[in-house]
């Protein structure tokens, strides 16, 4: 698989490699040599007395091939000449302060070889960002602004190169089209635009030819369009198409400062702030809706609990024969009617009589007194009469106290259930 990289990308990669390789090979000793050389150039200039580039050897007045003994002798002699007690000039005092460091580098074998290598290749101007940051100590804001400016300059240069290359290709293509026959360079869009500009309707034969994929050069030779367009009309259409292509190219690739990081980064943070505020508003709205739903569910649960508590309380209440009959649930009344229909009928009849007596019915009052007397007599008889014992495992006692066999009890229960369902 072949990978096509833009020219600007390849150039940027090569530049990074070219700058990074020597920087990775330098260490503290190299940086110390660079600093000492910069201080020397600041005092003595970049040229010596003979017009050559300044060096540690030219300051001491010896050749690069001097022996350690010659270097020591030259160092002692120059120290005496530049000593502040004998030479009051400010430049002499500054150079005297550097002599010890220069002599130390040239006296050490490894440091001297390192310096000779830099002197042979030339003291580098670019020494890596770490060197300049450590030396000049710029602030964080300065570094960020410098990086933004540098990246923006690179982006603008990349846009300019891409735009120039694309424009050059487009102009070459348009030049080739201008040489060939104009009919061969027209398309269906151009043909329909020419018809619209001339105020002509598209003939059905032309429409059919376009659907069949007939070339425009052949369509223009049809009888319907034989004399419709001149050569000037066709060239004008081609010029219009060329101008449209140039405009599209300018809109897409023309260099613009607005496309650089210097403008895009503030816009990004501004849009991020706007989107974050919108997200926070939507989140707050969702939280409020969730709280309302939770309150609604909690209210429905509390209402259902209170309703169930009220129902259970009413289920546990029995009719009060001495006063008004208390309200009972339909389920309990049906259950009582199914299990003990006779007692249920008596209670219901007693309740009706009691209600009629309260309304002032004298006959109902008399009947109510008789029913209460019978009920009290029956209750006393049940309390005083001995309970019958069941005569075996198959004998059962009903709620009314009647002893019967298991088969009779089941039969009676089925009759009661059938009677309750029928009612």
XYZ file of C-alpha atoms in Angstrom:
423
model
C 0.000 0.000 0.000
C 1.392 3.371 -1.057
C 1.027 6.284 1.345
C 0.906 9.780 -0.155
C 1.971 12.487 2.285
C 1.593 16.202 1.543
C 4.754 18.108 0.744
C 4.343 20.351 3.799
C 4.062 17.332 6.123
C 7.256 15.788 4.736
C 9.050 19.130 5.028
C 7.929 19.570 8.640
C 9.063 16.044 9.553
C 12.470 16.555 7.962
C 12.882 19.882 9.750
C 11.988 18.296 13.116
C 14.472 15.479 12.543
C 17.202 17.916 11.480
C 16.670 19.993 14.617
C 16.215 17.086 17.000
C 19.250 14.934 16.051
C 21.985 17.365 17.202
C 19.912 18.485 20.194
C 19.599 14.901 21.441
C 23.400 14.511 21.226
C 24.190 17.541 23.443
C 24.566 17.479 27.223
C 25.511 19.850 30.023
C 29.183 20.134 28.955
C 28.090 21.236 25.477
C 25.754 23.827 26.901
C 28.556 25.120 29.169
C 30.812 25.551 26.107
C 28.031 27.366 24.234
C 27.448 29.756 27.161
C 31.160 30.500 27.503
C 31.481 31.123 23.756
C 28.474 33.507 23.799
C 29.982 35.492 26.686
C 33.316 35.697 24.856
C 31.649 36.939 21.662
C 29.766 39.546 23.679
C 33.069 40.910 25.080
C 35.482 40.529 22.153
C 33.085 40.285 19.164
C 32.828 37.404 16.682
C 36.186 38.232 14.998
C 39.716 38.269 16.430
C 42.587 40.647 15.587
C 43.408 38.689 12.399
C 39.809 38.799 11.087
C 39.095 35.162 11.864
C 36.257 33.748 13.992
C 36.830 34.218 17.676
C 37.857 31.121 19.662
C 39.332 30.158 22.988
C 42.724 29.655 21.314
C 42.763 33.125 19.738
C 42.015 34.718 23.118
C 45.049 32.991 24.662
C 47.130 33.761 21.560
C 48.032 30.126 20.796
C 47.345 27.757 17.897
C 44.688 25.009 18.134
C 47.532 22.478 18.182
C 49.206 24.013 21.269
C 50.495 21.690 23.963
C 49.228 21.795 27.551
C 52.494 23.499 28.630
C 52.005 26.228 26.023
C 48.400 26.713 27.107
C 49.395 27.071 30.788
C 52.151 29.576 29.948
C 49.761 31.657 27.792
C 47.102 31.542 30.524
C 49.476 32.823 33.218
C 50.807 35.601 31.013
C 47.298 36.778 29.967
C 46.068 36.626 33.576
C 48.796 38.995 34.630
C 47.940 41.380 31.821
C 44.163 41.392 32.511
C 44.363 41.455 36.313
C 42.192 44.299 37.680
C 45.143 45.671 39.657
C 47.131 46.224 36.445
C 44.324 46.782 33.888
C 41.402 48.972 35.034
C 39.368 48.620 31.814
C 35.873 47.011 32.314
C 36.321 44.696 29.307
C 39.591 43.431 30.775
C 37.877 42.552 34.066
C 35.098 40.709 32.211
C 37.601 38.747 30.096
C 39.668 37.985 33.190
C 36.587 36.373 34.757
C 36.310 34.021 31.759
C 39.962 32.958 31.610
C 39.676 30.339 34.331
C 36.752 28.610 32.591
C 38.489 28.766 29.177
C 41.695 27.326 30.627
C 39.706 24.588 32.399
C 38.025 23.466 29.144
C 41.280 23.473 27.129
C 43.229 21.811 29.956
C 40.835 18.818 30.175
C 41.375 16.331 27.338
C 37.686 15.330 26.847
C 36.414 18.909 27.089
C 39.061 20.088 24.621
C 38.076 17.379 22.098
C 34.450 18.343 22.498
C 35.256 22.032 21.943
C 37.452 21.251 18.928
C 34.552 19.307 17.395
C 32.163 22.242 17.826
C 34.827 24.642 16.527
C 35.322 22.503 13.436
C 31.575 22.141 12.727
C 30.771 25.665 13.856
C 29.092 26.768 17.070
C 25.359 26.027 16.476
C 22.835 28.805 16.578
C 19.859 26.509 17.355
C 20.573 24.669 20.576
C 17.147 23.296 21.429
C 14.221 24.761 23.320
C 15.500 23.400 26.621
C 18.709 25.445 26.338
C 16.917 28.725 25.669
C 14.272 28.083 28.358
C 16.980 27.299 30.935
C 19.007 30.376 29.949
C 16.372 33.055 29.449
C 13.681 31.552 31.770
C 10.583 32.817 29.913
C 7.203 32.833 31.616
C 4.484 30.294 30.884
C 2.319 32.894 29.145
C 5.210 33.863 26.874
C 5.822 30.213 25.963
C 2.135 29.615 25.179
C 1.871 32.769 23.060
C 5.102 31.933 21.234
C 3.924 28.374 20.529
C 0.557 29.652 19.271
C 2.269 32.157 16.988
C 4.738 29.566 15.701
C 2.021 26.975 15.024
C -0.185 29.609 13.372
C 2.698 30.693 11.134
C 3.280 27.074 10.148
C -0.411 26.549 9.449
C -0.602 29.678 7.311
C 2.513 28.634 5.371
C 1.015 25.175 4.817
C -2.248 26.723 3.576
C -0.325 28.978 1.191
C 1.699 26.092 -0.255
C -1.387 23.919 -0.744
C -3.307 26.787 -2.313
C -0.440 27.614 -4.681
C -0.075 24.005 -5.807
C -3.835 23.557 -6.353
C -4.127 26.863 -8.213
C -1.189 25.954 -10.440
C -2.812 22.621 -11.346
C -6.174 24.299 -12.014
C -4.664 26.925 -14.301
C -2.755 24.261 -16.217
C -5.965 22.258 -16.645
C -7.872 25.314 -17.858
C -5.082 26.123 -20.304
C -5.310 22.620 -21.753
C -9.074 23.011 -22.140
C -8.688 26.303 -23.989
C -6.545 24.595 -26.639
C -9.044 21.832 -27.446
C -12.429 22.178 -29.161
C -14.966 23.943 -26.966
C -17.689 21.401 -27.792
C -15.617 18.583 -26.301
C -15.250 20.395 -22.986
C -18.926 21.035 -22.368
C -21.091 18.858 -20.141
C -24.796 18.364 -19.656
C -24.856 21.034 -16.923
C -23.208 23.513 -19.289
C -25.673 22.675 -22.050
C -28.728 23.213 -19.849
C -27.264 26.437 -18.460
C -26.716 27.708 -22.003
C -30.325 26.863 -22.882
C -31.574 28.678 -19.793
C -29.383 31.732 -20.504
C -30.627 31.897 -24.082
C -34.259 31.577 -22.907
C -34.824 28.316 -24.815
C -36.720 25.263 -23.639
C -35.042 21.896 -23.720
C -36.306 19.937 -26.753
C -37.587 16.408 -26.077
C -34.990 14.994 -28.476
C -32.215 16.616 -26.426
C -33.677 15.254 -23.193
C -33.775 11.757 -24.680
C -30.194 12.098 -25.931
C -28.988 13.161 -22.474
C -30.725 10.143 -20.908
C -29.032 7.883 -23.456
C -25.613 9.389 -22.637
C -24.931 11.030 -25.976
C -21.944 13.415 -25.938
C -22.658 17.146 -25.850
C -20.666 17.687 -29.034
C -23.073 15.344 -30.849
C -26.122 16.933 -29.220
C -25.079 20.396 -30.428
C -25.060 19.043 -33.999
C -28.699 17.951 -33.778
C -31.177 19.880 -35.956
C -32.932 21.277 -32.867
C -29.705 22.993 -31.670
C -27.820 23.450 -34.932
C -28.044 27.264 -34.947
C -28.914 27.867 -31.288
C -25.413 28.700 -29.992
C -22.395 30.406 -31.479
C -18.738 29.844 -30.688
C -18.739 32.942 -28.468
C -21.586 31.463 -26.384
C -19.636 28.256 -25.867
C -16.449 30.117 -24.890
C -18.439 32.297 -22.504
C -19.845 29.168 -20.855
C -16.339 27.729 -20.514
C -15.073 30.986 -18.995
C -17.990 30.981 -16.557
C -17.128 27.398 -15.576
C -13.465 28.367 -15.116
C -14.392 31.312 -12.887
C -16.652 29.066 -10.819
C -13.765 26.623 -10.362
C -11.431 29.437 -9.287
C -14.027 30.712 -6.814
C -14.528 27.234 -5.348
C -10.768 26.863 -4.998
C -10.503 30.214 -3.216
C -13.339 29.323 -0.849
C -11.765 25.968 0.006
C -8.008 26.535 0.095
C -7.264 30.247 0.101
C -4.983 31.093 3.067
C -6.856 32.704 5.918
C -5.734 33.690 9.405
C -9.138 32.559 10.729
C -8.140 28.953 9.973
C -5.081 29.081 12.251
C -4.897 28.018 15.874
C -4.436 31.637 16.947
C -8.103 32.250 16.103
C -9.549 28.744 16.336
C -8.374 28.110 19.911
C -10.234 31.086 21.490
C -13.294 30.212 19.407
C -13.112 26.629 20.666
C -13.071 27.716 24.318
C -15.885 30.220 23.702
C -18.043 27.566 22.017
C -17.161 25.100 24.764
C -18.392 27.585 27.373
C -21.645 28.093 25.470
C -22.200 24.340 25.026
C -21.381 23.719 28.699
C -23.960 26.278 29.825
C -26.563 24.675 27.572
C -25.684 21.239 28.952
C -25.921 22.513 32.537
C -29.359 24.044 31.856
C -30.616 20.799 30.312
C -29.184 18.776 33.194
C -30.874 21.023 35.772
C -34.169 20.686 33.916
C -33.823 16.892 33.866
C -33.092 16.867 37.617
C -36.202 18.950 38.332
C -38.342 16.619 36.233
C -36.921 13.594 38.080
C -37.685 15.217 41.446
C -41.287 15.910 40.399
C -41.735 12.308 39.235
C -40.290 11.020 42.528
C -42.667 13.219 44.532
C -45.587 12.051 42.421
C -44.685 8.387 42.972
C -44.210 8.963 46.694
C -47.617 10.662 46.939
C -49.355 7.816 45.110
C -47.666 5.274 47.411
C -48.774 7.159 50.530
C -52.344 7.427 49.204
C -52.433 3.701 48.432
C -51.106 2.919 51.924
C -53.733 5.096 53.591
C -56.458 3.539 51.437
C -55.335 0.015 52.307
C -55.140 0.926 56.005
C -58.686 2.345 55.869
C -59.948 -0.781 54.081
C -58.296 -3.116 56.587
C -59.751 -1.101 59.435
C -63.241 -1.285 57.974
C -62.789 -5.009 57.334
C -62.011 -5.603 61.004
C -65.128 -3.750 62.163
C -68.290 -5.761 63.005
C -71.906 -4.550 63.011
C -72.947 -3.030 66.274
C -76.340 -4.361 67.227
C -76.823 -1.789 70.015
C -76.292 1.230 67.772
C -76.101 1.933 64.048
C -74.567 -0.808 61.918
C -70.979 0.099 61.072
C -69.845 0.151 57.448
C -68.253 -3.103 56.366
C -66.485 -4.062 53.180
C -68.388 -5.987 50.548
C -65.808 -8.807 50.676
C -66.367 -9.400 54.384
C -70.153 -9.357 54.012
C -69.998 -11.890 51.166
C -67.623 -14.072 53.179
C -69.935 -14.021 56.210
C -72.979 -14.734 54.038
C -71.178 -17.673 52.448
C -69.967 -19.279 55.684
C -72.992 -18.678 57.940
C -76.039 -17.650 55.922
C -78.569 -18.004 58.721
C -76.705 -15.783 61.151
C -76.072 -13.315 58.322
C -79.780 -13.149 57.499
C -80.590 -12.566 61.142
C -78.057 -9.736 61.386
C -79.334 -8.112 58.230
C -82.970 -8.386 59.401
C -81.975 -6.958 62.788
C -80.207 -4.054 61.126
C -83.263 -3.272 58.978
C -85.568 -3.383 61.998
C -83.168 -1.168 63.943
C -83.084 1.382 61.160
C -86.888 1.394 60.874
C -87.209 1.787 64.663
C -84.894 4.783 64.599
C -87.063 6.366 61.948
C -90.043 6.131 64.361
C -91.870 2.998 63.187
C -93.722 1.569 66.276
C -94.293 -1.873 64.721
C -90.627 -2.089 63.879
C -89.745 -1.174 67.458
C -91.921 -3.998 68.798
C -90.466 -6.511 66.356
C -86.963 -5.294 67.217
C -87.626 -5.869 70.924
C -88.880 -9.406 70.206
C -85.820 -10.172 68.011
C -83.418 -8.864 70.664
C -85.164 -10.992 73.318
C -84.963 -14.100 71.137
C -81.303 -13.395 70.365
C -80.487 -12.937 74.052
C -82.356 -16.147 74.983
C -80.573 -18.116 72.283
C -77.212 -16.758 73.385
C -77.955 -17.659 77.017
C -79.087 -21.142 76.012
C -75.856 -21.677 74.070
C -73.781 -20.597 77.045
C -75.676 -22.830 79.544
C -76.175 -25.935 77.384
C -73.303 -28.428 77.313
C -71.419 -28.711 74.044
C -71.845 -31.952 72.182
C -68.756 -33.931 71.533
C -67.953 -35.210 68.122
C -68.284 -38.891 67.831
C -65.191 -39.628 65.792
C -62.782 -38.370 63.213
C -65.462 -38.051 60.517
C -67.737 -35.803 62.667
C -67.456 -31.982 62.457
C -69.055 -29.085 64.338
C -70.339 -26.065 62.404
C -70.214 -22.483 63.683
C -73.838 -22.732 64.796
C -72.898 -25.679 67.061
C -74.552 -28.423 64.961
C -72.578 -31.689 64.920
C -72.682 -33.448 61.568
C -70.647 -35.805 59.512
C -67.907 -34.634 57.222
C -69.971 -35.516 54.135
C -72.993 -33.546 55.430
C -70.748 -30.570 56.261
C -69.264 -30.530 52.734
C -72.748 -30.846 51.236
C -74.057 -27.967 53.330
C -71.047 -25.800 52.421
C -71.609 -26.463 48.678
C -75.315 -25.569 49.017
C -74.422 -22.332 50.782
C -71.857 -21.434 48.104
C -74.364 -22.183 45.325
C -76.997 -20.114 47.082
C -74.570 -17.210 47.544
C -73.566 -17.273 43.881
C -77.198 -17.402 42.806
C -77.987 -14.347 44.946
